[in-house]
């Protein structure tokens, strides 16, 4: 989130003349509007991605992901409105804080929804994807542990939201949930989709850097460290970029063709192998006819093709 305006000076003229004359307010307003538009375009692109994705890809960009995008968009809209109103002195500071709190609530809920998609849904799909080639069943522990993680993180995110709202900043408490382990397994196993590995790596590192910047900002506030305005805005722009990149990476993962290969492999794995025998007719040197039967079709494991 962008650094919050102090809100001083309310109660003056309700005219916006000169409200955005300083470079600080202009850059801050540009930040808020930029990432509001970014998440609006992500929301618009979501319908295209769902249409082009297979059944497995749609599971990634389903209700939880849509909720995360919508709530992140609402959070940015509320932040934009509150910033403009307080800058133009058209509302008092208490109304401004109410909008900031509402924006932080939507931001925290969006953070948890993104965490649920990444740690639970994506982790389950990738684990199934890794075990498919060897015909192994996914262990229940693989599903229980990520679910326990996201369940525990929900009250922690709510507590963090209350803490950072109290000091008028927003932070997040999400974790990438084993993304590095998944990437290393995929690379070691040489499974399909080098492009899928790239998207998973982008998701992991974007969420990692997002959280590092959040922790740095939290440590600055709690330690009373004050940076100059330019450094704070640079940090805010980077954090916003990594947030948006995490959402885009999930859409890239959902749309990747490798999921279609997995769906085809699952269908072949559980469908009966064709046992029909084809008959051919040949003539011997004595004119007698012999029937020769071709051997039954042999099932072969699906070959994953590298797709970008």
Tab-separated table of C-alpha atoms in Angstrom:
chain	number	residue	atom	x	y	z
A	1	UNK	CA	0.000	0.000	0.000
A	2	UNK	CA	1.064	3.558	-0.573
A	3	UNK	CA	2.271	5.626	2.363
A	4	UNK	CA	-0.740	7.184	4.032
A	5	UNK	CA	-1.386	10.889	4.002
A	6	UNK	CA	-1.319	12.421	7.466
A	7	UNK	CA	-4.722	14.000	6.984
A	8	UNK	CA	-3.817	17.312	8.563
A	9	UNK	CA	-5.614	20.421	7.533
A	10	UNK	CA	-9.162	19.097	7.232
A	11	UNK	CA	-11.935	21.596	7.724
A	12	UNK	CA	-10.614	24.112	5.221
A	13	UNK	CA	-12.053	24.950	1.833
A	14	UNK	CA	-13.599	22.032	-0.052
A	15	UNK	CA	-11.999	23.189	-3.283
A	16	UNK	CA	-9.347	20.887	-4.822
A	17	UNK	CA	-7.400	23.768	-6.329
A	18	UNK	CA	-3.760	23.193	-5.494
A	19	UNK	CA	-4.465	19.921	-3.647
A	20	UNK	CA	-2.144	17.973	-5.950
A	21	UNK	CA	0.391	20.683	-6.667
A	22	UNK	CA	3.282	19.039	-4.830
A	23	UNK	CA	5.331	16.257	-6.385
A	24	UNK	CA	4.663	14.057	-3.352
A	25	UNK	CA	0.890	14.071	-3.770
A	26	UNK	CA	1.180	13.621	-7.529
A	27	UNK	CA	3.407	10.548	-7.219
A	28	UNK	CA	1.224	9.111	-4.455
A	29	UNK	CA	-1.931	9.614	-6.508
A	30	UNK	CA	-0.231	8.110	-9.564
A	31	UNK	CA	0.685	5.050	-7.506
A	32	UNK	CA	-2.876	4.479	-6.303
A	33	UNK	CA	-4.469	5.018	-9.714
A	34	UNK	CA	-1.841	2.888	-11.473
A	35	UNK	CA	-2.414	-0.207	-9.353
A	36	UNK	CA	-6.168	0.308	-9.347
A	37	UNK	CA	-6.020	0.111	-13.144
A	38	UNK	CA	-3.638	-2.849	-12.992
A	39	UNK	CA	-6.067	-4.899	-10.919
A	40	UNK	CA	-8.966	-3.762	-13.086
A	41	UNK	CA	-7.181	-5.154	-16.152
A	42	UNK	CA	-6.335	-8.329	-14.233
A	43	UNK	CA	-10.030	-8.698	-13.431
A	44	UNK	CA	-10.950	-8.143	-17.086
A	45	UNK	CA	-8.295	-10.596	-18.311
A	46	UNK	CA	-9.578	-13.188	-15.865
A	47	UNK	CA	-12.602	-13.960	-18.055
A	48	UNK	CA	-10.359	-14.548	-21.077
A	49	UNK	CA	-8.051	-16.815	-19.094
A	50	UNK	CA	-10.936	-18.885	-17.714
A	51	UNK	CA	-12.326	-19.304	-21.213
A	52	UNK	CA	-8.978	-20.495	-22.591
A	53	UNK	CA	-8.087	-22.728	-19.624
A	54	UNK	CA	-8.908	-26.395	-19.200
A	55	UNK	CA	-10.727	-27.957	-16.297
A	56	UNK	CA	-7.600	-28.025	-14.119
A	57	UNK	CA	-6.657	-24.443	-14.971
A	58	UNK	CA	-10.135	-23.221	-14.098
A	59	UNK	CA	-9.742	-24.788	-10.659
A	60	UNK	CA	-6.914	-22.321	-10.008
A	61	UNK	CA	-8.798	-19.222	-11.134
A	62	UNK	CA	-12.095	-20.180	-9.528
A	63	UNK	CA	-14.002	-18.616	-6.636
A	64	UNK	CA	-11.036	-18.019	-4.319
A	65	UNK	CA	-8.904	-16.333	-6.967
A	66	UNK	CA	-11.805	-14.253	-8.292
A	67	UNK	CA	-12.593	-13.155	-4.725
A	68	UNK	CA	-8.961	-12.152	-4.181
A	69	UNK	CA	-8.892	-10.040	-7.352
A	70	UNK	CA	-12.253	-8.385	-6.625
A	71	UNK	CA	-11.358	-7.555	-3.016
A	72	UNK	CA	-7.939	-6.233	-4.033
A	73	UNK	CA	-9.656	-4.034	-6.624
A	74	UNK	CA	-12.164	-2.755	-4.038
A	75	UNK	CA	-9.311	-2.076	-1.620
A	76	UNK	CA	-7.493	0.030	-4.218
A	77	UNK	CA	-10.671	1.897	-5.147
A	78	UNK	CA	-11.333	2.754	-1.498
A	79	UNK	CA	-7.748	3.905	-1.110
A	80	UNK	CA	-8.062	6.105	-4.198
A	81	UNK	CA	-11.318	7.673	-3.014
A	82	UNK	CA	-10.053	8.258	0.522
A	83	UNK	CA	-6.823	9.827	-0.731
A	84	UNK	CA	-8.644	12.202	-3.086
A	85	UNK	CA	-11.220	13.202	-0.468
A	86	UNK	CA	-8.685	13.932	2.242
A	87	UNK	CA	-6.422	15.750	-0.215
A	88	UNK	CA	-9.323	17.943	-1.333
A	89	UNK	CA	-10.422	18.472	2.294
A	90	UNK	CA	-13.939	17.269	1.447
A	91	UNK	CA	-14.125	14.844	4.377
A	92	UNK	CA	-12.948	14.808	7.940
A	93	UNK	CA	-10.130	12.677	9.225
A	94	UNK	CA	-12.415	10.169	10.956
A	95	UNK	CA	-14.287	9.358	7.752
A	96	UNK	CA	-10.929	9.034	6.053
A	97	UNK	CA	-9.783	6.528	8.662
A	98	UNK	CA	-13.000	4.536	8.236
A	99	UNK	CA	-12.299	4.177	4.522
A	100	UNK	CA	-8.691	3.267	5.249
A	101	UNK	CA	-9.845	0.552	7.662
A	102	UNK	CA	-12.312	-0.800	5.093
A	103	UNK	CA	-9.554	-0.799	2.475
A	104	UNK	CA	-7.272	-2.697	4.852
A	105	UNK	CA	-9.973	-5.285	5.607
A	106	UNK	CA	-10.490	-6.027	1.912
A	107	UNK	CA	-6.718	-6.131	1.435
A	108	UNK	CA	-6.305	-8.679	4.253
A	109	UNK	CA	-9.117	-10.879	2.924
A	110	UNK	CA	-7.657	-10.720	-0.593
A	111	UNK	CA	-4.282	-11.703	0.838
A	112	UNK	CA	-5.762	-14.766	2.521
A	113	UNK	CA	-7.666	-15.818	-0.620
A	114	UNK	CA	-4.461	-15.581	-2.652
A	115	UNK	CA	-2.691	-17.579	0.053
A	116	UNK	CA	-5.382	-20.266	-0.116
A	117	UNK	CA	-5.065	-20.554	-3.905
A	118	UNK	CA	-1.261	-20.705	-3.799
A	119	UNK	CA	-0.622	-22.895	-0.772
A	120	UNK	CA	-3.574	-25.285	-0.961
A	121	UNK	CA	-5.056	-25.467	-4.481
A	122	UNK	CA	-1.890	-24.937	-6.526
A	123	UNK	CA	0.201	-27.129	-4.242
A	124	UNK	CA	-2.346	-29.977	-4.550
A	125	UNK	CA	-2.450	-29.717	-8.348
A	126	UNK	CA	1.328	-29.613	-8.743
A	127	UNK	CA	1.796	-32.536	-6.359
A	128	UNK	CA	-0.713	-34.575	-8.337
A	129	UNK	CA	1.071	-33.505	-11.508
A	130	UNK	CA	4.404	-34.733	-10.145
A	131	UNK	CA	3.079	-38.115	-9.013
A	132	UNK	CA	1.134	-38.796	-12.198
A	133	UNK	CA	4.063	-39.981	-14.272
A	134	UNK	CA	4.948	-42.690	-11.724
A	135	UNK	CA	1.362	-43.785	-11.115
A	136	UNK	CA	1.516	-42.876	-7.433
A	137	UNK	CA	-1.366	-41.722	-5.304
A	138	UNK	CA	-1.090	-38.387	-3.529
A	139	UNK	CA	-0.616	-38.769	0.210
A	140	UNK	CA	-3.386	-37.234	2.368
A	141	UNK	CA	-0.685	-35.478	4.380
A	142	UNK	CA	0.163	-33.375	1.333
A	143	UNK	CA	-3.373	-31.974	1.416
A	144	UNK	CA	-3.817	-31.751	5.182
A	145	UNK	CA	-0.669	-29.743	5.936
A	146	UNK	CA	-1.324	-26.886	3.426
A	147	UNK	CA	-4.946	-26.725	4.581
A	148	UNK	CA	-3.783	-26.463	8.190
A	149	UNK	CA	-1.348	-23.703	7.210
A	150	UNK	CA	-3.974	-21.530	5.519
A	151	UNK	CA	-6.402	-22.147	8.390
A	152	UNK	CA	-3.869	-20.946	10.951
A	153	UNK	CA	-2.895	-17.988	8.783
A	154	UNK	CA	-6.446	-16.604	8.650
A	155	UNK	CA	-6.573	-15.364	12.286
A	156	UNK	CA	-2.950	-14.247	12.011
A	157	UNK	CA	-3.744	-12.136	8.945
A	158	UNK	CA	-6.780	-10.654	10.719
A	159	UNK	CA	-4.626	-9.838	13.753
A	160	UNK	CA	-1.989	-8.284	11.524
A	161	UNK	CA	-4.654	-6.251	9.742
A	162	UNK	CA	-5.855	-4.834	13.063
A	163	UNK	CA	-2.301	-4.019	14.141
A	164	UNK	CA	-1.275	-2.238	10.961
A	165	UNK	CA	-4.601	-0.446	10.679
A	166	UNK	CA	-3.966	0.960	14.131
A	167	UNK	CA	-0.737	2.513	12.901
A	168	UNK	CA	-2.379	3.460	9.550
A	169	UNK	CA	-0.339	1.155	7.338
A	170	UNK	CA	-1.227	-2.150	5.722
A	171	UNK	CA	0.898	-5.249	5.756
A	172	UNK	CA	0.335	-8.878	4.868
A	173	UNK	CA	1.149	-12.206	6.433
A	174	UNK	CA	1.127	-14.601	3.499
A	175	UNK	CA	3.751	-17.192	2.833
A	176	UNK	CA	4.684	-18.897	-0.331
A	177	UNK	CA	4.029	-22.307	1.166
A	178	UNK	CA	6.734	-24.564	-0.250
A	179	UNK	CA	6.896	-23.119	-3.722
A	180	UNK	CA	10.660	-23.537	-3.870
A	181	UNK	CA	10.342	-27.237	-3.085
A	182	UNK	CA	7.821	-27.702	-5.893
A	183	UNK	CA	10.076	-25.923	-8.395
A	184	UNK	CA	13.069	-28.059	-7.423
A	185	UNK	CA	11.028	-31.264	-7.723
A	186	UNK	CA	9.700	-30.312	-11.130
A	187	UNK	CA	13.153	-29.442	-12.412
A	188	UNK	CA	14.683	-32.608	-10.980
A	189	UNK	CA	11.971	-34.854	-12.409
A	190	UNK	CA	12.081	-33.118	-15.801
A	191	UNK	CA	8.313	-33.171	-16.081
A	192	UNK	CA	6.394	-31.327	-18.729
A	193	UNK	CA	6.236	-27.663	-19.341
A	194	UNK	CA	9.379	-25.646	-18.910
A	195	UNK	CA	7.105	-22.630	-19.221
A	196	UNK	CA	5.072	-23.897	-16.266
A	197	UNK	CA	8.242	-24.081	-14.180
A	198	UNK	CA	8.977	-20.471	-15.088
A	199	UNK	CA	5.504	-19.321	-14.040
A	200	UNK	CA	5.730	-21.187	-10.721
A	201	UNK	CA	9.140	-19.638	-10.077
A	202	UNK	CA	7.791	-16.157	-10.892
A	203	UNK	CA	4.901	-16.714	-8.471
A	204	UNK	CA	7.198	-17.892	-5.710
A	205	UNK	CA	9.748	-15.105	-6.015
A	206	UNK	CA	7.126	-12.371	-6.449
A	207	UNK	CA	5.385	-13.468	-3.228
A	208	UNK	CA	8.738	-13.825	-1.469
A	209	UNK	CA	9.883	-10.326	-2.407
A	210	UNK	CA	6.422	-8.942	-1.630
A	211	UNK	CA	6.715	-10.295	1.918
A	212	UNK	CA	10.307	-9.180	2.353
A	213	UNK	CA	9.308	-5.608	1.534
A	214	UNK	CA	6.323	-5.891	3.885
A	215	UNK	CA	8.547	-7.115	6.721
A	216	UNK	CA	11.040	-4.336	6.081
A	217	UNK	CA	8.262	-1.755	6.223
A	218	UNK	CA	6.843	-3.285	9.416
A	219	UNK	CA	10.282	-3.286	11.062
A	220	UNK	CA	10.756	0.373	10.141
A	221	UNK	CA	7.461	1.366	11.717
A	222	UNK	CA	7.924	-0.670	14.896
A	223	UNK	CA	11.542	0.489	15.294
A	224	UNK	CA	10.743	4.132	14.618
A	225	UNK	CA	13.037	4.264	11.588
A	226	UNK	CA	12.111	7.029	9.187
A	227	UNK	CA	13.198	7.027	5.561
A	228	UNK	CA	12.944	9.911	3.181
A	229	UNK	CA	9.798	10.198	1.117
A	230	UNK	CA	11.429	9.038	-2.116
A	231	UNK	CA	12.639	5.766	-0.571
A	232	UNK	CA	9.191	5.063	0.874
A	233	UNK	CA	7.487	5.611	-2.475
A	234	UNK	CA	10.045	3.431	-4.279
A	235	UNK	CA	9.383	0.686	-1.763
A	236	UNK	CA	5.615	1.099	-2.225
A	237	UNK	CA	5.887	0.878	-6.030
A	238	UNK	CA	8.022	-2.274	-5.803
A	239	UNK	CA	5.660	-3.918	-3.342
A	240	UNK	CA	2.653	-3.111	-5.515
A	241	UNK	CA	4.427	-4.478	-8.589
A	242	UNK	CA	5.196	-7.790	-6.873
A	243	UNK	CA	1.591	-8.022	-5.647
A	244	UNK	CA	0.243	-7.618	-9.170
A	245	UNK	CA	2.878	-9.992	-10.550
A	246	UNK	CA	1.721	-12.735	-8.162
A	247	UNK	CA	-1.835	-12.469	-9.500
A	248	UNK	CA	-0.617	-12.449	-13.111
A	249	UNK	CA	1.628	-15.472	-12.475
A	250	UNK	CA	-1.328	-17.482	-11.179
A	251	UNK	CA	-3.252	-16.711	-14.367
A	252	UNK	CA	-0.227	-17.767	-16.399
A	253	UNK	CA	-0.074	-21.056	-14.503
A	254	UNK	CA	-3.810	-21.657	-14.980
A	255	UNK	CA	-3.600	-21.017	-18.729
A	256	UNK	CA	-0.506	-23.155	-19.356
A	257	UNK	CA	-1.002	-26.045	-21.850
A	258	UNK	CA	0.679	-28.557	-19.521
A	259	UNK	CA	-2.558	-28.931	-17.546
A	260	UNK	CA	-4.239	-30.237	-20.702
A	261	UNK	CA	-1.559	-32.927	-20.960
A	262	UNK	CA	-2.253	-33.898	-17.359
A	263	UNK	CA	-6.005	-34.115	-18.007
A	264	UNK	CA	-5.408	-36.340	-21.046
A	265	UNK	CA	-3.074	-38.527	-19.012
A	266	UNK	CA	-5.627	-38.927	-16.241
A	267	UNK	CA	-8.288	-39.935	-18.741
A	268	UNK	CA	-5.964	-42.522	-20.291
A	269	UNK	CA	-4.939	-43.816	-16.889
A	270	UNK	CA	-8.474	-44.543	-15.732
A	271	UNK	CA	-10.061	-45.516	-19.050
A	272	UNK	CA	-10.013	-49.202	-20.205
A	273	UNK	CA	-7.323	-50.005	-22.738
A	274	UNK	CA	-8.669	-50.919	-26.125
A	275	UNK	CA	-8.667	-54.645	-26.617
A	276	UNK	CA	-10.135	-54.847	-30.098
A	277	UNK	CA	-8.226	-57.039	-32.473
A	278	UNK	CA	-7.901	-56.156	-36.109
A	279	UNK	CA	-8.029	-58.960	-38.674
A	280	UNK	CA	-5.994	-59.025	-41.879
A	281	UNK	CA	-6.206	-61.510	-44.722
A	282	UNK	CA	-3.274	-62.908	-46.689
A	283	UNK	CA	-3.029	-65.584	-49.364
A	284	UNK	CA	-0.527	-68.463	-49.172
A	285	UNK	CA	1.253	-70.023	-52.100
A	286	UNK	CA	-1.377	-72.782	-52.149
A	287	UNK	CA	-4.251	-70.293	-52.338
A	288	UNK	CA	-5.455	-70.935	-48.796
A	289	UNK	CA	-6.383	-67.937	-46.655
A	290	UNK	CA	-5.002	-67.464	-43.129
A	291	UNK	CA	-6.227	-65.000	-40.581
A	292	UNK	CA	-3.564	-63.110	-38.653
A	293	UNK	CA	-4.399	-61.094	-35.586
A	294	UNK	CA	-2.542	-58.032	-34.565
A	295	UNK	CA	-1.410	-57.899	-30.956
A	296	UNK	CA	-3.539	-55.815	-28.574
A	297	UNK	CA	-2.664	-52.150	-28.233
A	298	UNK	CA	-0.018	-51.646	-25.606
A	299	UNK	CA	-0.591	-48.858	-23.097
A	300	UNK	CA	2.219	-46.390	-22.929
A	301	UNK	CA	2.650	-43.649	-20.407
A	302	UNK	CA	1.777	-40.230	-21.864
A	303	UNK	CA	4.705	-38.293	-23.216
A	304	UNK	CA	4.815	-34.742	-21.934
A	305	UNK	CA	5.813	-32.263	-24.584
A	306	UNK	CA	7.657	-29.133	-23.658
A	307	UNK	CA	5.232	-26.269	-24.203
A	308	UNK	CA	5.637	-22.584	-23.674
